mmCIF file of C-alpha atoms in Angstrom:
data_model
loop_
_atom_site.group_PDB
_atom_site.id
_atom_site.type_symbol
_atom_site.label_atom_id
_atom_site.label_comp_id
_atom_site.label_asym_id
_atom_site.label_seq_id
_atom_site.Cartn_x
_atom_site.Cartn_y
_atom_site.Cartn_z
ATOM 1 C CA ALA A 1 -8.173 -61.828 -109.536
ATOM 2 C CA ALA A 2 -9.664 -64.008 -107.018
ATOM 3 C CA CYS A 3 -13.142 -62.713 -106.521
ATOM 4 C CA GLY A 4 -15.214 -66.076 -107.027
ATOM 5 C CA ALA A 5 -16.846 -67.142 -110.230
ATOM 6 C CA ILE A 6 -19.334 -64.409 -110.146
ATOM 7 C CA HIS A 7 -17.312 -61.377 -109.555
ATOM 8 C CA THR A 8 -14.136 -62.299 -111.054
ATOM 9 C CA PRO A 9 -15.648 -62.013 -114.750
ATOM 10 C CA ALA A 10 -17.220 -58.776 -113.713
ATOM 11 C CA LEU A 11 -13.877 -57.431 -112.571
ATOM 12 C CA LEU A 12 -12.294 -58.555 -115.757
ATOM 13 C CA GLU A 13 -14.889 -57.030 -117.919
ATOM 14 C CA ARG A 14 -14.895 -53.752 -115.938
ATOM 15 C CA SER A 15 -11.137 -53.704 -116.427
ATOM 16 C CA GLY A 16 -11.438 -53.889 -120.235
ATOM 17 C CA VAL A 17 -9.714 -57.364 -120.329
ATOM 18 C CA ARG A 18 -10.582 -59.337 -123.715
ATOM 19 C CA VAL A 19 -9.514 -62.647 -124.582
ATOM 20 C CA PRO A 20 -9.425 -64.527 -127.770
ATOM 21 C CA SER A 21 -12.203 -66.967 -127.127
ATOM 22 C CA GLY A 22 -14.616 -64.221 -125.929
ATOM 23 C CA ARG A 23 -15.630 -66.550 -123.121
ATOM 24 C CA ILE A 24 -15.144 -64.447 -120.147
ATOM 25 C CA GLY A 25 -18.195 -65.011 -117.920
ATOM 26 C CA HIS A 26 -19.234 -68.139 -119.890
ATOM 27 C CA ASN A 27 -19.327 -71.709 -118.645
ATOM 28 C CA LEU A 28 -21.068 -71.021 -115.406
ATOM 29 C CA SER A 29 -21.643 -74.243 -113.257
ATOM 30 C CA LEU A 30 -23.559 -74.252 -110.005
ATOM 31 C CA HIS A 31 -23.734 -77.713 -108.414
ATOM 32 C CA PRO A 32 -27.540 -77.479 -107.897
ATOM 33 C CA ASN A 33 -28.372 -78.483 -104.238
ATOM 34 C CA VAL A 34 -31.576 -79.476 -102.562
ATOM 35 C CA LYS A 35 -32.296 -80.267 -98.935
ATOM 36 C CA LEU A 36 -34.451 -82.667 -97.040
ATOM 37 C CA VAL A 37 -35.530 -81.987 -93.379
ATOM 38 C CA ALA A 38 -36.014 -85.384 -91.515
ATOM 39 C CA THR A 39 -37.624 -85.334 -88.103
ATOM 40 C CA PHE A 40 -36.970 -88.348 -85.685
ATOM 41 C CA ASP A 41 -38.575 -89.536 -82.561
ATOM 42 C CA GLN A 42 -35.195 -88.964 -80.468
ATOM 43 C CA PRO A 43 -32.869 -85.960 -80.234
ATOM 44 C CA VAL A 44 -30.294 -85.900 -83.058
ATOM 45 C CA ARG A 45 -28.726 -82.554 -82.207
ATOM 46 C CA GLY A 46 -27.449 -82.127 -85.746
ATOM 47 C CA TRP A 47 -25.521 -78.858 -85.026
ATOM 48 C CA GLU A 48 -22.984 -80.746 -83.015
ATOM 49 C CA GLY A 49 -19.804 -82.242 -84.434
ATOM 50 C CA VAL A 50 -18.206 -81.505 -87.789
ATOM 51 C CA HIS A 51 -20.281 -79.934 -90.447
ATOM 52 C CA GLN A 52 -20.617 -82.437 -93.506
ATOM 53 C CA ALA A 53 -18.581 -85.163 -91.713
ATOM 54 C CA TYR A 54 -20.840 -87.881 -93.066
ATOM 55 C CA GLN A 55 -21.204 -88.172 -96.895
ATOM 56 C CA VAL A 56 -22.640 -90.978 -99.299
ATOM 57 C CA ARG A 57 -20.872 -91.217 -102.546
ATOM 58 C CA GLU A 58 -22.433 -94.411 -103.647
ATOM 59 C CA PHE A 59 -24.088 -92.596 -106.549
ATOM 60 C CA GLU A 60 -21.250 -90.255 -107.683
ATOM 61 C CA ASP A 61 -21.165 -91.915 -110.974
ATOM 62 C CA GLU A 62 -24.577 -90.403 -111.411
ATOM 63 C CA GLY A 63 -23.458 -86.956 -110.410
ATOM 64 C CA LEU A 64 -24.998 -87.316 -106.917
ATOM 65 C CA VAL A 65 -23.433 -86.633 -103.365
ATOM 66 C CA PHE A 66 -25.336 -86.883 -100.301
ATOM 67 C CA ALA A 67 -24.233 -85.169 -96.907
ATOM 68 C CA ALA A 68 -25.622 -84.262 -93.481
ATOM 69 C CA VAL A 69 -25.349 -80.437 -93.703
ATOM 70 C CA ASN A 70 -27.549 -79.109 -90.990
ATOM 71 C CA VAL A 71 -28.689 -75.535 -91.269
ATOM 72 C CA PRO A 72 -29.573 -73.011 -88.595
ATOM 73 C CA PRO A 73 -33.172 -72.952 -87.315
ATOM 74 C CA SER A 74 -34.007 -69.556 -89.041
ATOM 75 C CA VAL A 75 -33.303 -70.939 -92.563
ATOM 76 C CA VAL A 76 -35.184 -74.268 -91.818
ATOM 77 C CA ALA A 77 -38.129 -71.838 -90.630
ATOM 78 C CA MET A 78 -37.881 -69.518 -93.486
ATOM 79 C CA THR A 79 -37.925 -72.359 -96.071
ATOM 80 C CA SER A 80 -40.637 -74.370 -94.506
ATOM 81 C CA PRO A 81 -44.069 -74.583 -96.235
ATOM 82 C CA VAL A 82 -45.972 -74.141 -92.883
ATOM 83 C CA HIS A 83 -46.711 -70.744 -90.933
ATOM 84 C CA GLY A 84 -47.860 -69.589 -87.545
ATOM 85 C CA ALA A 85 -48.630 -72.048 -84.875
ATOM 86 C CA ALA A 86 -47.928 -74.925 -87.090
ATOM 87 C CA LEU A 87 -44.432 -73.484 -87.790
ATOM 88 C CA GLY A 88 -43.938 -73.110 -84.071
ATOM 89 C CA ALA A 89 -45.020 -76.612 -83.348
ATOM 90 C CA MET A 90 -42.568 -78.053 -86.089
ATOM 91 C CA MET A 91 -39.652 -75.767 -84.939
ATOM 92 C CA ALA A 92 -40.273 -77.073 -81.347
ATOM 93 C CA ASP A 93 -38.630 -80.495 -82.653
ATOM 94 C CA TYR A 94 -35.437 -78.653 -84.028
ATOM 95 C CA ASP A 95 -33.356 -80.867 -81.901
ATOM 96 C CA LYS A 96 -34.923 -83.878 -83.481
ATOM 97 C CA MET A 97 -34.243 -82.664 -86.966
ATOM 98 C CA MET A 98 -31.628 -83.741 -89.321
ATOM 99 C CA VAL A 99 -31.001 -81.605 -92.597
ATOM 100 C CA ALA A 100 -29.571 -83.847 -95.254
ATOM 101 C CA GLY A 101 -28.411 -82.135 -98.583
ATOM 102 C CA MET A 102 -27.840 -83.556 -102.112
ATOM 103 C CA LEU A 103 -25.270 -82.081 -104.486
ATOM 104 C CA LEU A 104 -25.901 -82.641 -108.320
ATOM 105 C CA GLU A 105 -22.929 -82.344 -110.881
ATOM 106 C CA ASP A 106 -24.954 -80.071 -113.342
ATOM 107 C CA THR A 107 -24.819 -80.900 -117.159
ATOM 108 C CA THR A 108 -25.684 -77.304 -118.267
ATOM 109 C CA THR A 109 -23.995 -74.178 -117.959
ATOM 110 C CA GLY A 110 -25.047 -70.547 -117.568
ATOM 111 C CA GLN A 111 -23.501 -67.211 -118.007
ATOM 112 C CA VAL A 112 -22.309 -64.127 -115.862
ATOM 113 C CA ARG A 113 -23.005 -60.866 -117.710
ATOM 114 C CA THR A 114 -21.904 -57.485 -116.596
ATOM 115 C CA VAL A 115 -25.002 -55.211 -116.546
ATOM 116 C CA GLY A 116 -24.244 -51.628 -115.407
ATOM 117 C CA GLY A 117 -20.887 -52.598 -114.111
ATOM 118 C CA ARG A 118 -22.354 -55.410 -111.771
ATOM 119 C CA PRO A 119 -22.409 -58.954 -112.293
ATOM 120 C CA GLN A 120 -25.639 -60.743 -113.184
ATOM 121 C CA ALA A 121 -25.982 -64.585 -113.342
ATOM 122 C CA PHE A 122 -28.203 -66.502 -115.906
ATOM 123 C CA TYR A 123 -28.704 -70.077 -115.414
ATOM 124 C CA GLN A 124 -31.548 -72.371 -116.384
ATOM 125 C CA LEU A 125 -31.891 -76.013 -114.647
ATOM 126 C CA SER A 126 -32.054 -78.514 -117.501
ATOM 127 C CA ASP A 127 -34.898 -81.105 -117.650
ATOM 128 C CA PHE A 128 -32.288 -83.853 -117.323
ATOM 129 C CA ASP A 129 -30.717 -82.227 -114.150
ATOM 130 C CA ALA A 130 -34.255 -81.733 -112.782
ATOM 131 C CA ALA A 131 -35.033 -85.464 -113.192
ATOM 132 C CA LYS A 132 -31.879 -86.278 -111.489
ATOM 133 C CA LEU A 133 -32.745 -84.130 -108.519
ATOM 134 C CA ILE A 134 -35.932 -86.078 -107.962
ATOM 135 C CA ARG A 135 -34.154 -89.242 -108.286
ATOM 136 C CA GLY A 136 -31.607 -88.055 -105.637
ATOM 137 C CA VAL A 137 -34.392 -86.987 -103.301
ATOM 138 C CA GLY A 138 -35.936 -90.306 -103.478
ATOM 139 C CA LEU A 139 -32.687 -91.935 -102.799
ATOM 140 C CA LEU A 140 -31.862 -89.708 -99.949
ATOM 141 C CA ALA A 141 -35.417 -90.141 -98.339
ATOM 142 C CA GLU A 142 -34.906 -93.975 -98.504
ATOM 143 C CA LEU A 143 -31.704 -93.431 -96.328
ATOM 144 C CA LEU A 144 -33.363 -91.383 -93.818
ATOM 145 C CA PHE A 145 -36.468 -93.643 -93.366
ATOM 146 C CA GLU A 146 -33.927 -96.582 -92.981
ATOM 147 C CA VAL A 147 -32.172 -94.734 -90.029
ATOM 148 C CA GLY A 148 -35.479 -94.011 -88.251
ATOM 149 C CA ALA A 149 -36.861 -90.672 -89.583
ATOM 150 C CA ARG A 150 -40.614 -90.497 -88.989
ATOM 151 C CA GLU A 151 -41.430 -87.590 -91.384
ATOM 152 C CA ILE A 152 -39.369 -86.067 -94.280
ATOM 153 C CA MET A 153 -40.008 -82.612 -95.568
ATOM 154 C CA LEU A 154 -39.285 -82.292 -99.305
ATOM 155 C CA PRO A 155 -37.904 -79.300 -101.395
ATOM 156 C CA PHE A 156 -40.826 -79.547 -103.868
ATOM 157 C CA GLU A 157 -43.609 -77.011 -103.335
ATOM 158 C CA GLY A 158 -47.060 -78.638 -103.161
ATOM 159 C CA VAL A 159 -45.665 -82.202 -102.579
ATOM 160 C CA PRO A 160 -46.815 -83.201 -98.969
ATOM 161 C CA ALA A 161 -44.088 -84.581 -96.498
ATOM 162 C CA LEU A 162 -43.115 -88.235 -96.518
ATOM 163 C CA THR A 163 -44.441 -90.137 -93.481
ATOM 164 C CA ARG A 164 -43.480 -93.790 -94.409
ATOM 165 C CA PRO A 165 -41.184 -95.488 -96.650
ATOM 166 C CA GLY A 166 -43.904 -96.464 -99.263
ATOM 167 C CA ASP A 167 -44.353 -92.873 -99.915
ATOM 168 C CA VAL A 168 -40.842 -92.666 -101.493
ATOM 169 C CA ARG A 169 -42.010 -94.887 -104.547
ATOM 170 C CA ARG A 170 -44.680 -92.187 -105.509
ATOM 171 C CA LEU A 171 -42.190 -89.505 -106.097
ATOM 172 C CA ALA A 172 -40.958 -91.192 -109.209
ATOM 173 C CA GLY A 173 -44.562 -91.023 -110.836
ATOM 174 C CA LEU A 174 -45.052 -87.426 -109.821
ATOM 175 C CA ARG A 175 -44.828 -84.645 -112.339
ATOM 176 C CA ILE A 176 -42.778 -81.858 -110.370
ATOM 177 C CA PRO A 177 -42.279 -78.789 -112.287
ATOM 178 C CA LYS A 178 -38.939 -76.939 -112.115
ATOM 179 C CA GLU A 179 -40.301 -73.857 -110.908
ATOM 180 C CA THR A 180 -41.686 -75.705 -107.675
ATOM 181 C CA MET A 181 -38.174 -76.898 -106.584
ATOM 182 C CA GLU A 182 -36.259 -75.205 -103.826
ATOM 183 C CA VAL A 183 -32.799 -75.402 -105.522
ATOM 184 C CA VAL A 184 -29.784 -73.654 -103.957
ATOM 185 C CA THR A 185 -26.088 -73.285 -104.563
ATOM 186 C CA VAL A 186 -22.855 -72.347 -102.884
ATOM 187 C CA HIS A 187 -20.481 -73.670 -105.644
ATOM 188 C CA MET A 188 -20.095 -71.131 -108.479
ATOM 189 C CA MET A 189 -17.328 -72.426 -111.050
ATOM 190 C CA GLY A 190 -16.084 -72.065 -114.446
ATOM 191 C CA THR A 191 -16.352 -68.612 -115.677
ATOM 192 C CA ALA A 192 -12.861 -68.004 -116.454
ATOM 193 C CA ALA A 193 -12.173 -71.501 -117.489
ATOM 194 C CA MET A 194 -8.566 -72.709 -117.859
ATOM 195 C CA GLY A 195 -7.124 -74.519 -120.988
ATOM 196 C CA SER A 196 -4.533 -74.564 -123.479
ATOM 197 C CA ASP A 197 -6.704 -73.837 -126.399
ATOM 198 C CA ARG A 198 -6.839 -70.097 -126.587
ATOM 199 C CA ALA A 199 -9.943 -70.230 -128.702
ATOM 200 C CA ARG A 200 -11.919 -72.056 -126.006
ATOM 201 C CA ALA A 201 -10.438 -70.854 -122.524
ATOM 202 C CA VAL A 202 -9.956 -67.753 -120.786
ATOM 203 C CA THR A 203 -6.740 -68.681 -119.123
ATOM 204 C CA ASP A 204 -3.861 -71.210 -119.470
ATOM 205 C CA GLY A 205 -3.310 -74.105 -117.088
ATOM 206 C CA HIS A 206 -1.763 -71.812 -114.414
ATOM 207 C CA GLY A 207 -4.792 -69.215 -114.447
ATOM 208 C CA LEU A 208 -2.687 -66.834 -116.587
ATOM 209 C CA VAL A 209 -5.226 -64.704 -118.718
ATOM 210 C CA HIS A 210 -4.646 -65.375 -122.341
ATOM 211 C CA ASP A 211 -3.059 -62.343 -124.246
ATOM 212 C CA ALA A 212 -2.609 -60.336 -120.922
ATOM 213 C CA ASP A 213 0.647 -59.502 -119.225
ATOM 214 C CA ARG A 214 0.999 -61.633 -116.020
ATOM 215 C CA LEU A 215 -2.845 -61.158 -115.126
ATOM 216 C CA MET A 216 -3.777 -64.396 -113.062
ATOM 217 C CA VAL A 217 -7.076 -65.940 -111.976
ATOM 218 C CA CYS A 218 -6.965 -68.219 -108.927
ATOM 219 C CA ASP A 219 -10.434 -69.184 -107.834
ATOM 220 C CA ALA A 220 -13.141 -71.520 -108.787
ATOM 221 C CA SER A 221 -13.646 -69.545 -112.061
ATOM 222 C CA LEU A 222 -10.799 -71.602 -113.385
ATOM 223 C CA PHE A 223 -12.675 -74.998 -113.458
ATOM 224 C CA PRO A 224 -13.284 -75.994 -117.095
ATOM 225 C CA THR A 225 -16.217 -78.425 -115.797
ATOM 226 C CA PRO A 226 -18.089 -78.771 -112.557
ATOM 227 C CA ILE A 227 -16.087 -81.147 -110.374
ATOM 228 C CA GLY A 228 -18.967 -83.081 -108.497
ATOM 229 C CA VAL A 229 -17.760 -82.421 -104.946
ATOM 230 C CA ASN A 230 -17.176 -79.525 -102.589
ATOM 231 C CA PRO A 231 -14.571 -77.322 -104.545
ATOM 232 C CA MET A 232 -12.716 -75.963 -101.466
ATOM 233 C CA GLU A 233 -9.759 -78.243 -101.536
ATOM 234 C CA THR A 234 -9.283 -77.861 -105.237
ATOM 235 C CA ILE A 235 -9.496 -74.001 -105.023
ATOM 236 C CA MET A 236 -6.841 -73.970 -102.146
ATOM 237 C CA ALA A 237 -4.648 -76.313 -104.394
ATOM 238 C CA LEU A 238 -4.917 -73.848 -107.355
ATOM 239 C CA ALA A 239 -4.184 -71.054 -105.287
ATOM 240 C CA THR A 240 -1.336 -72.514 -103.740
ATOM 241 C CA ARG A 241 -0.021 -73.420 -107.174
ATOM 242 C CA ALA A 242 -0.577 -69.877 -108.301
ATOM 243 C CA ALA A 243 1.223 -68.499 -105.292
ATOM 244 C CA ALA A 244 4.436 -70.433 -106.081
ATOM 245 C CA LYS A 245 4.435 -68.950 -109.627
ATOM 246 C CA LEU A 246 3.918 -65.282 -108.166
ATOM 247 C CA ALA A 247 6.832 -66.024 -105.599
ATOM 248 C CA ARG A 248 9.219 -66.721 -108.658
ATOM 249 C CA TRP A 249 7.999 -63.244 -110.011
ATOM 250 C CA GLY A 250 9.183 -61.628 -106.741
ATOM 251 C CA VAL A 251 5.467 -60.998 -105.441
ATOM 252 C CA GLU A 252 5.346 -61.011 -101.553
ATOM 253 C CA LEU A 253 3.019 -63.829 -100.184
ATOM 254 C CA HIS A 254 0.845 -63.306 -97.209
ATOM 255 C CA THR A 255 -1.167 -66.076 -95.531
ATOM 256 C CA SER A 256 -3.662 -66.037 -92.869
ATOM 257 C CA THR A 257 -4.243 -69.094 -90.510
ATOM 258 C CA VAL A 258 -7.124 -69.294 -87.944
ATOM 259 C CA VAL A 259 -6.005 -70.318 -84.590
ATOM 260 C CA THR A 260 -7.793 -73.247 -82.968
ATOM 261 C CA LYS A 261 -7.125 -75.461 -80.054
ATOM 262 C CA ARG A 262 -6.082 -78.004 -82.510
ATOM 263 C CA ASN A 263 -3.270 -76.387 -84.259
ATOM 264 C CA LEU A 264 -2.224 -74.119 -81.312
ATOM 265 C CA PRO A 265 0.544 -76.469 -80.182
ATOM 266 C CA HIS A 266 1.877 -76.418 -83.826
ATOM 267 C CA LEU A 267 2.175 -72.602 -84.473
ATOM 268 C CA GLY A 268 5.800 -73.048 -85.043
ATOM 269 C CA ALA A 269 5.566 -75.973 -87.408
ATOM 270 C CA ILE A 270 2.999 -74.018 -89.495
ATOM 271 C CA TYR A 271 5.129 -70.746 -89.538
ATOM 272 C CA ARG A 272 8.363 -72.742 -90.534
ATOM 273 C CA LEU A 273 6.411 -74.705 -93.442
ATOM 274 C CA LEU A 274 4.866 -71.555 -94.817
ATOM 275 C CA ARG A 275 8.170 -69.675 -94.732
ATOM 276 C CA SER A 276 9.997 -72.609 -96.393
ATOM 277 C CA ARG A 277 7.364 -72.243 -99.210
ATOM 278 C CA GLY A 278 8.219 -68.577 -99.922
ATOM 279 C CA VAL A 279 5.491 -67.004 -97.816
ATOM 280 C CA ASN A 280 6.669 -63.504 -96.702
ATOM 281 C CA GLN A 281 4.113 -62.604 -93.924
ATOM 282 C CA VAL A 282 2.395 -65.213 -91.827
ATOM 283 C CA VAL A 283 -0.840 -63.862 -89.995
ATOM 284 C CA PHE A 284 -2.404 -66.026 -87.279
ATOM 285 C CA ASN A 285 -6.084 -64.911 -86.917
ATOM 286 C CA VAL A 286 -7.691 -65.198 -83.660
ATOM 287 C CA MET A 287 -11.497 -65.873 -83.632
ATOM 288 C CA GLN A 288 -13.643 -63.954 -81.056
ATOM 289 C CA ALA A 289 -16.956 -65.211 -79.509
ATOM 290 C CA ASN A 290 -18.286 -61.706 -80.037
ATOM 291 C CA GLY A 291 -21.149 -61.619 -82.392
ATOM 292 C CA ARG A 292 -20.881 -65.290 -83.215
ATOM 293 C CA ALA A 293 -22.999 -68.428 -82.419
ATOM 294 C CA ASN A 294 -20.706 -69.467 -79.599
ATOM 295 C CA THR A 295 -22.336 -72.464 -78.323
ATOM 296 C CA HIS A 296 -19.310 -74.828 -78.639
ATOM 297 C CA PHE A 297 -16.992 -71.725 -78.996
ATOM 298 C CA GLU A 298 -14.763 -72.584 -76.200
ATOM 299 C CA ARG A 299 -14.551 -76.259 -77.278
ATOM 300 C CA ILE A 300 -12.811 -75.097 -80.627
ATOM 301 C CA PHE A 301 -11.011 -71.896 -79.751
ATOM 302 C CA PRO A 302 -8.188 -71.292 -77.155
ATOM 303 C CA ARG A 303 -8.343 -68.074 -74.882
ATOM 304 C CA TYR A 304 -6.392 -65.031 -75.771
ATOM 305 C CA SER A 305 -3.874 -65.669 -72.821
ATOM 306 C CA GLU A 306 -3.239 -69.216 -74.273
ATOM 307 C CA ILE A 307 -2.669 -67.859 -77.829
ATOM 308 C CA ALA A 308 -0.418 -65.164 -76.556
ATOM 309 C CA ALA A 309 1.713 -67.668 -74.441
ATOM 310 C CA GLU A 310 2.247 -69.984 -77.127
ATOM 311 C CA PHE A 311 3.069 -67.178 -79.610
ATOM 312 C CA ARG A 312 5.676 -66.162 -77.209
ATOM 313 C CA ARG A 313 7.148 -69.553 -77.171
ATOM 314 C CA MET A 314 7.200 -69.976 -80.944
ATOM 315 C CA LEU A 315 9.027 -66.682 -81.372
ATOM 316 C CA ALA A 316 11.586 -67.684 -79.049
ATOM 317 C CA GLY A 317 12.274 -71.010 -80.812
ATOM 318 C CA LEU A 318 12.682 -69.118 -84.119
ATOM 319 C CA ASP A 319 16.233 -68.451 -85.639
ATOM 320 C CA GLU A 320 15.018 -65.218 -87.338
ATOM 321 C CA PRO A 321 16.000 -61.819 -85.731
ATOM 322 C CA ARG A 322 12.737 -60.199 -86.832
ATOM 323 C CA PRO A 323 10.174 -62.914 -87.626
ATOM 324 C CA ARG A 324 7.457 -62.314 -90.037
ATOM 325 C CA ALA A 325 4.535 -63.481 -87.757
ATOM 326 C CA PHE A 326 1.607 -61.500 -86.609
ATOM 327 C CA LEU A 327 -1.313 -61.896 -84.403
ATOM 328 C CA VAL A 328 -4.559 -60.298 -85.578
ATOM 329 C CA ASP A 329 -7.744 -59.508 -83.748
ATOM 330 C CA ILE A 330 -6.303 -59.916 -80.190
ATOM 331 C CA PRO A 331 -6.398 -57.314 -77.475
ATOM 332 C CA LEU A 332 -3.120 -55.657 -76.801
ATOM 333 C CA CYS A 333 -3.332 -56.163 -72.932
ATOM 334 C CA THR A 334 -2.816 -59.731 -73.610
ATOM 335 C CA THR A 335 0.260 -59.281 -75.877
ATOM 336 C CA GLU A 336 2.290 -56.703 -73.801
ATOM 337 C CA SER A 337 5.674 -59.023 -73.730
ATOM 338 C CA LEU A 338 5.569 -59.608 -77.733
ATOM 339 C CA PRO A 339 7.483 -57.487 -80.170
ATOM 340 C CA ASP A 340 5.418 -54.498 -81.159
ATOM 341 C CA HIS A 341 5.547 -55.505 -84.892
ATOM 342 C CA ALA A 342 3.822 -58.872 -84.024
ATOM 343 C CA ARG A 343 0.892 -57.468 -81.877
ATOM 344 C CA GLY A 344 -2.460 -57.356 -83.431
ATOM 345 C CA TYR A 345 -5.436 -55.292 -82.384
ATOM 346 C CA VAL A 346 -9.088 -55.155 -81.934
ATOM 347 C CA GLU A 347 -11.339 -52.171 -81.644
ATOM 348 C CA GLN A 348 -13.716 -53.472 -79.392
ATOM 349 C CA TYR A 349 -14.131 -56.739 -77.402
ATOM 350 C CA ARG A 350 -16.170 -58.493 -75.010
ATOM 351 C CA HIS A 351 -16.175 -61.434 -72.953
ATOM 352 C CA PHE A 352 -13.838 -64.302 -73.576
#
């Protein structure tokens, strides 16, 4: 099971899985997030560059991590407290906006329950964590004023935007009810927690469900506690560890790698590495500009013809008579000289 911390417990419940601890769906952590929208006098073009490349971890011991996140204009507009002409005037300065986010390592947990076959998440932000969010907003606002922000929109309904550094100090004295906070999350964790104690955990240290025959979980449901940072790399590490165990059971492993300009010259090395780790099928996924925000698409992704040419060179350099390498989402007209079994397809494609 790798459906994420919301749907994995629901899948287990619907499948009739029971564990000695009875804690499937318990222990839900969320990493509550809030965002600040800072407007500067000069363009900052926050949508360029690497997303979340800049972080502040000075207050990590308090469970606070800050990052430049940037979100699309539609999300900024949707979550803004102004409307109509005032909203239009504000969004005209989108290129001067920096959206900064704060992640909180929460100290409370919720639960995912299966209601009518569907998962329902239940979670209440604690007073302690709410106070931490207010402190974090103040610290982040100080940083943004220090680098030149002229106005900062807060995630608290009814609290006006900050326009000078002195405004930050009054936040600590305000009573800000939890229900007025704009809190979001993208990090759901912990609902099939791993551990050696069968009376407290859902799975063992490898993600194998207690008292089930070779049933494995390998997603963020396994986390016994929130980890306080983006969980992506930890999830990937757990999944890789799980895959190694599955390979020993004779299960075929398939991987998917998105082809970019950066990794295009290294397709052969990627293929050999994955095959050496027991991967049976290596899929190289080709991203298409169609239907995507492609402002910088050509700066990140190579053209179909470039991918096909490099893939052809890679196959020629492999010692396998029938390489287990595949291209997916690429027009057949660009891969005519490749072996049929390695050619991917798209149903419709435009431009590029």
